[in-house]
Structures are given as structure tokens and as C-alpha cells.
XYZ file of C-alpha atoms in Angstrom:
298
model
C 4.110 -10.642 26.729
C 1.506 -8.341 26.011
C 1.153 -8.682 22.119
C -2.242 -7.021 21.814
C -0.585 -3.690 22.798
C 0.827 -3.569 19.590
C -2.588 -3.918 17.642
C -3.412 -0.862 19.888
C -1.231 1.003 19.124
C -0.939 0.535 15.345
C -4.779 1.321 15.569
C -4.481 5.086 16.547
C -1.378 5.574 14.363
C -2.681 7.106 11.188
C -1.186 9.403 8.326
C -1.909 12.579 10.585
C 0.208 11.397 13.005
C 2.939 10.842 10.852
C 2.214 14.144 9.033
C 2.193 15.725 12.339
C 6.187 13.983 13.040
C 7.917 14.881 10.006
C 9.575 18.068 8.916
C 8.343 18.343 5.363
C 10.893 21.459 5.094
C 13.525 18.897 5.064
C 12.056 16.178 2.750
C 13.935 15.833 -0.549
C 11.594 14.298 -3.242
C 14.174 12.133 -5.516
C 12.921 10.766 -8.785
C 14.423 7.261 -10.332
C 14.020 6.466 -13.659
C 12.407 3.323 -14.896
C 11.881 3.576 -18.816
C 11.792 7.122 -21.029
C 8.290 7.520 -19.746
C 8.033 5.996 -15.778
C 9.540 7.266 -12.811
C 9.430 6.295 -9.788
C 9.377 9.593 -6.763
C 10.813 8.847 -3.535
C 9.662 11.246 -0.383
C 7.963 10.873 2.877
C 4.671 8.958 2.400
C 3.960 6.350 -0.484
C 6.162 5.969 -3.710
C 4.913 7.886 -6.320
C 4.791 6.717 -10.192
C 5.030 9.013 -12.859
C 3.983 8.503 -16.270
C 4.530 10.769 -18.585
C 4.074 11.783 -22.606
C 1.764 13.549 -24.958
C -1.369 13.067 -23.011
C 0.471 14.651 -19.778
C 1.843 13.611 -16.886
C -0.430 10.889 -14.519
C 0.495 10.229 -10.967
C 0.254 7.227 -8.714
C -0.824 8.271 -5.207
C 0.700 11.531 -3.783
C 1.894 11.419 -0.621
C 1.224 14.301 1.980
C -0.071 17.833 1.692
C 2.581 19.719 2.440
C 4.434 17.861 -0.118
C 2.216 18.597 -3.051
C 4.318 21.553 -4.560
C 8.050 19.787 -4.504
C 6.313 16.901 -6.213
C 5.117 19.567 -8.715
C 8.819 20.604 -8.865
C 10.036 17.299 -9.799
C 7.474 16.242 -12.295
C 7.997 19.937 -14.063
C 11.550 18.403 -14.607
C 10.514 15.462 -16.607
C 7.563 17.436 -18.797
C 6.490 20.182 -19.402
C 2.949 18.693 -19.642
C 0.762 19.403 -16.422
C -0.203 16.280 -14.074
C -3.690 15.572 -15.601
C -4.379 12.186 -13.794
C -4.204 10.781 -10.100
C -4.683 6.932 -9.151
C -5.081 5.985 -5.366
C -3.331 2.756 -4.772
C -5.910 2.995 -0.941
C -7.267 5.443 1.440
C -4.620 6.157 3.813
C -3.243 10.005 4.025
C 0.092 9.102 2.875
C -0.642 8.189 0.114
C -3.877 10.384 -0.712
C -3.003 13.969 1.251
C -2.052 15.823 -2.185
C -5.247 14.978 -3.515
C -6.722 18.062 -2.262
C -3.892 19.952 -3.848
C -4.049 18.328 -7.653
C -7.579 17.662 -7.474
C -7.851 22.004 -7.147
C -5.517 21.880 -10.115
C -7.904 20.020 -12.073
C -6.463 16.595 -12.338
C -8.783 13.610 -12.447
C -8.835 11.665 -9.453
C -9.268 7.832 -10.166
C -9.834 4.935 -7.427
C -11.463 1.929 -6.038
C -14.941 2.520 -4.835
C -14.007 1.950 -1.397
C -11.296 4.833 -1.244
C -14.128 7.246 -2.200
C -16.434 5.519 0.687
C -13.514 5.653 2.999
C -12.357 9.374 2.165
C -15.866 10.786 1.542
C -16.831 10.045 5.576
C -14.830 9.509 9.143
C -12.445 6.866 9.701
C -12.771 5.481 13.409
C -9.478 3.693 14.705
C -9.490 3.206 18.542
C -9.879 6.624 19.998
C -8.771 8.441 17.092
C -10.815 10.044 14.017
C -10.126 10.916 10.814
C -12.430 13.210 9.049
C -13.838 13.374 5.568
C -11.477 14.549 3.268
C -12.610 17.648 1.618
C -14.679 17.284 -1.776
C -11.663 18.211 -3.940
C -9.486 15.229 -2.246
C -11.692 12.985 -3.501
C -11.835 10.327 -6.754
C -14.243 11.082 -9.276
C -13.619 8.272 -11.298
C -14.524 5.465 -8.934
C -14.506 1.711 -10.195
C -15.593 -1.514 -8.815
C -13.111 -4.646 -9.993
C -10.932 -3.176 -12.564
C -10.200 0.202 -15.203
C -8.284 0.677 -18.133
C -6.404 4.273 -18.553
C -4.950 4.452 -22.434
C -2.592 7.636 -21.713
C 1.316 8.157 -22.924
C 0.827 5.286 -25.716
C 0.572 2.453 -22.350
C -2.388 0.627 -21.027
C -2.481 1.226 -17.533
C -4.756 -1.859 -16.095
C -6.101 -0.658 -12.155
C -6.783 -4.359 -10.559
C -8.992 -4.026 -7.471
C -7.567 -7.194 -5.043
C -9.675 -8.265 -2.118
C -9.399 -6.957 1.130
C -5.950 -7.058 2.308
C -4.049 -3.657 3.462
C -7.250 -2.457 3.650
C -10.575 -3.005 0.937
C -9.986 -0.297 -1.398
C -6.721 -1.706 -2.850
C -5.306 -1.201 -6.321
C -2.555 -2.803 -8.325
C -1.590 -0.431 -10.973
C 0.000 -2.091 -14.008
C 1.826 -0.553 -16.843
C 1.759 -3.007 -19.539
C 3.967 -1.455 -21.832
C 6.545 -0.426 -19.386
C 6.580 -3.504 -17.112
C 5.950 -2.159 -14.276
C 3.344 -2.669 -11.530
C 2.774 -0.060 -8.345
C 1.286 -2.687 -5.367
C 0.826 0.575 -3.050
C 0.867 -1.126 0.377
C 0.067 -4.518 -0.354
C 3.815 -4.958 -0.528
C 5.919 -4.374 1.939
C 9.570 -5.165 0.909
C 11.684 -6.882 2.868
C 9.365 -6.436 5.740
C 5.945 -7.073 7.405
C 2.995 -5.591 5.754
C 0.784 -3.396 7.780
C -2.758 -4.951 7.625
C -5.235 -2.022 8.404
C -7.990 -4.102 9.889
C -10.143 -1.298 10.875
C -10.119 -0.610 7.263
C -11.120 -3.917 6.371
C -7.682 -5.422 6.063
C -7.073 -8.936 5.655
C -3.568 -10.966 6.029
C -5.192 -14.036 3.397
C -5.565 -10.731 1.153
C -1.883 -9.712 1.482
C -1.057 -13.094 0.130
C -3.691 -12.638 -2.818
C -2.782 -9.675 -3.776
C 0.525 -10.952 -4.199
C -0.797 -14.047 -6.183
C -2.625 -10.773 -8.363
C 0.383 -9.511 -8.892
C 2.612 -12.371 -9.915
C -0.105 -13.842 -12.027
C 0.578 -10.772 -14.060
C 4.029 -10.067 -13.606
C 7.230 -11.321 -15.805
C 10.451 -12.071 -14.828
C 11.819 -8.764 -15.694
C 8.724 -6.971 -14.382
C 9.641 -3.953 -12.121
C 7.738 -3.920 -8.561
C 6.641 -0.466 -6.937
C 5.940 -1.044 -3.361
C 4.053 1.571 -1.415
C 7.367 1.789 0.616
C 10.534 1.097 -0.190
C 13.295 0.085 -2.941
C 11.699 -0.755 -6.424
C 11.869 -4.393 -6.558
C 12.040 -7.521 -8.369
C 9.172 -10.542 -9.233
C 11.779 -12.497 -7.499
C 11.433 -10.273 -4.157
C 7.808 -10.235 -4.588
C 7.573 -14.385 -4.441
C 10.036 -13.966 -1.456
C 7.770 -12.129 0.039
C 4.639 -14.183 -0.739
C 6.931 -17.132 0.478
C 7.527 -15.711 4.342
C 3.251 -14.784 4.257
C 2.673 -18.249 3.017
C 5.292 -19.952 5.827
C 3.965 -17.686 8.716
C 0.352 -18.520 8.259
C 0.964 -22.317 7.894
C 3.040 -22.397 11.056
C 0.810 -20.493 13.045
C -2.624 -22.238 11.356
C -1.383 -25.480 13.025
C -0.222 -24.095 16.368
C -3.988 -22.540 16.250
C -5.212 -25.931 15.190
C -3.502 -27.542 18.057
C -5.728 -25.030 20.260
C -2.411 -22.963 21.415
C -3.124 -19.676 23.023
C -1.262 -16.650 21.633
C 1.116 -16.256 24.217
C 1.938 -19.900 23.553
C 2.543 -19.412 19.653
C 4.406 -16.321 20.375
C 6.878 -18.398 23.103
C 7.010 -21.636 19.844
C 8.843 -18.251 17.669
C 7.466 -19.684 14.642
C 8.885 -16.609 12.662
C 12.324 -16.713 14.311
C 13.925 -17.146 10.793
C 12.211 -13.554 9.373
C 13.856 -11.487 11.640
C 14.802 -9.227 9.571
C 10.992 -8.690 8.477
C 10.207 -6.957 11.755
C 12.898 -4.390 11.440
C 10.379 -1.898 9.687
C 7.295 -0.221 11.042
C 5.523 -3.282 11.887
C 7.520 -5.935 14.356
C 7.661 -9.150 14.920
C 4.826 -9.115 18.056
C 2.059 -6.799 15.756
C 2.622 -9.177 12.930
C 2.159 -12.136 14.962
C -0.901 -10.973 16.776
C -2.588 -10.185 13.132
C -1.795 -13.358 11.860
C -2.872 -15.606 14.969
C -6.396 -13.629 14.993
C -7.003 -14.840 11.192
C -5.950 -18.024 11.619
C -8.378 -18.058 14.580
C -11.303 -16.490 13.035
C -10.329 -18.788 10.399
C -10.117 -22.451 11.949
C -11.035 -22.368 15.571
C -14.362 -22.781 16.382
């Protein structure tokens, strides 16, 4: 079983190749609504939250490009108020390729520090290359741990977590709705992508999570970066399968067990359905069994 093929491959897949496979003619940008003032958009790329009220409307991530004027069209439908503000939950294109687009309308662009760093210069993964985003794309409000945004009568908290997708990730909360947008750090109901050329880190996944649960009630409504708005109780499920994978596969490491040999042990046969998304079973495993490694073999 050749399980580092997958890390290969996941390498040279970024969001230009997934811009380059979709048919944004066809893409129907949905909106679902949260509270009077949040809304959750639903496209191709990264979910969108929208916040909106006297101060204007203020976006979470943006998805692609091409994109940029039917999410326009859909926010026009829930204000009349332009889209003043734009957070970046990370770096990746999905999630930051209408930046370009609002930035030229004159929205602010806020993010971690990192994003700008990552944006602002090429991206390397395997053979392939990113390049700098131009300067309109990118954040001019930059921060280093966390930011406070006071806009449509909520505080909007943006918690940097450590390195985990990748090291530019953001939590946004909305304290007054009850909401929190975990861009990629969650994954529901399936394996997170860990962008380790990007600085990714699988202990991070599992503290961003703790970030986010530390923070979140019972009733607290979780945006993923992909996927169904969920529950606290599908974020600690979540946490749950991170935490179980890394102990099994910490002691097979422990026990000096090759990868091929922790692979043929299964020790996530009971998350199958986990590797049903865009990261399986093998790519997961492989990321998980290098950390441990790194980790605890010497």
C-alpha cells in the first residue's frame, strides 16, 4: 500500500485546480438563515457568513473569483447596505479568491498575519506554484493572536489558533448571535485536510477544536469551512474521532510499527464514514502517523 501517494497528491491540489474543475456558470449560491442578522451562503468554495445591519453587511471568507458577483446578488437580498468588511478564516483560494473583487469595491480586508505573509508571496506545494495574490486581494487589517470587530450591534471576536489547517487560522465568533465560523479547522463529519506545506498541524486540528468548544454553548451554531452548519455536539464528535485516531496510532508508533504496519492494524476502521469526503482514510492516516512520529520516535 502506497500511502505516501496520497500526501502527493493532496500536495499539488490547490484552489486553482479546483477553480480550474468547476463550472461556476452552474453554481447556485443559497443563503440559510441563522438569526435576523447572520446567514450562512452555501456555493462552491468555503461557507460564507453574513452579518448584516446598520453598519453594513461583513463577510466571512469569499469563496472563488468567478463567484464574487452572485455572492453580491445574494447579500443585495438581505440589505441594502454594501459589504464593507471581509475576514479570512486562512489563505487558501477558496476561501480568499473574491478578495480581489471586494477588496476593488472598497471593503476592508481583515486576517491573521500569516494569510497576508502567505497571500502577499508564492506558495510552493510539490511541483506546483501559487503566485502572490494581487495587492487588492490582500488583508489590510492584519492581527497577531486575536481582534475585536463591534459592527451590526455584535462583537465579533477573530481567535488566531495554532497551526493546524494551516498557521494563519481564524475562529470567527459572533457573541451575540451564537455562532462561530471554524473555516477549515472543521471538517464535519469527515477528515480534516491538514495543509502541511502551509504549516499545518493535526495536534492543531484538535486545539482548535478545544478553542472552539472552550467558547462555545450548548446551543452555539458551528460554521465549518465545508459543509452543513453544525452543532457543539458534532464539534466534540469530531474532536472525539481526532483524539481516538492519534492515541491509537501514538502507541502503534510507540511500539516502533512501520506505516504500512499501522495501516494493515486499521486502527480507524470504526470512522469509515470520515474518509468519504475529500480526504480518505490512507491521506489521513499517513498525516497522522508522521506527527505521531515526529512527535515520539526518536
Amino acid at each position: 500500500m502506497k500511502l505516501a501517494r496520497w500526501m502527493t497528491a493532496l500536495c499539488v491540489l490547490t484552489a486553482a485546480d479546483l477553480q480550474a474543475q468547476t463550472n461556476f456558470d452552474t453554481v447556485q449560491v443559497r443563503p440559510q438563515k441563522l438569526t435576523d442578522q447572520l446567514y450562512v451562503l452555501f456555493g462552491a468554495g468555503g461557507n460564507i457568513a453574513v452579518s448584516i445591519g446598520d453598519d453594513g453587511a461583513f463577510i466571512v471568507d469569499d469563496q472563488f473569483a468567478p463567484l464574487s458577483a452572485k455572492i453580491k446578488a445574494e447579500v443585495a437580498k438581505l440589505t441594502n447596505k454594501p459589504i464593507r468588511y471581509v475576514a479570512n478564516t486562512h489563505w487558501h483560494g477558496d476561501h480568499t479568491g473574491g478578495n480581489v473583487n471586494f477588496g476593488r469595491d472598497g471593503a476592508v480586508i481583515v486576517a491573521h498575519d500569516n494569510v497576508r505573509n502567505r497571500m502577499g508571496s508564492e506558495q510552493v506545494r510539490g511541483e506546483n506554484r501559487t503566485p502572490p495574490s494581487p495587492r487588492e486581494a490582500l488583508p489590510v487589517v492584519t492581527f497577531n493572536e486575536t481582534l475585536t470587530l463591534h459592527l451590526n450591534g455584535d462583537s465579533v471576536r477573530v481567535i488566531h489558533v495554532p497551526p493546524s489547517h494551516t498557521d494563519g487560522d481564524a475562529l470567527v465568533h459572533f457573541v451575540r448571535a451564537n455562532a462561530i465560523h471554524m473555516g477549515d479547522t472543521f471538517f464535519v463529519g469527515r477528515y480534516p485536510f491538514i495543509d502541511v506545506n502551509s504549516g499545518g498541524s493535526f495536534e492543531g486540528i484538535i486545539a482548535a477544536a478545544d478553542a472552539a468548544l472552550a467558547i462555545a454553548k450548548p446551543d452555539t451554531r458551528i460554521i465549518p469551512g465545508h459543509g452543513a452548519v453544525s452543532t457543539r455536539n458534532d464539534l466534540v464528535e469530531y474532536r472525539r474521532m481526532m483524539v481516538t485516531a492519534r492515541d491509537r496510532v501514538k502507541a502503534l508508533v510507540l511500539q516502533g510499527k512501520s506505516l504500512q504496519e499501522v495501516a494493515a492494524a486499521k486502527p480507524l476502521a470504526d470512522f469509515g464514514s470520515y474518509g468519504a469526503g475529500f480526504i480518505n482514510t490512507d491521506a489521513f492516516l499517513d498525516v497522522v502517523y508522521r506527527d505521531m512520529v515526529a512527535r515520539y520516535r526518536r
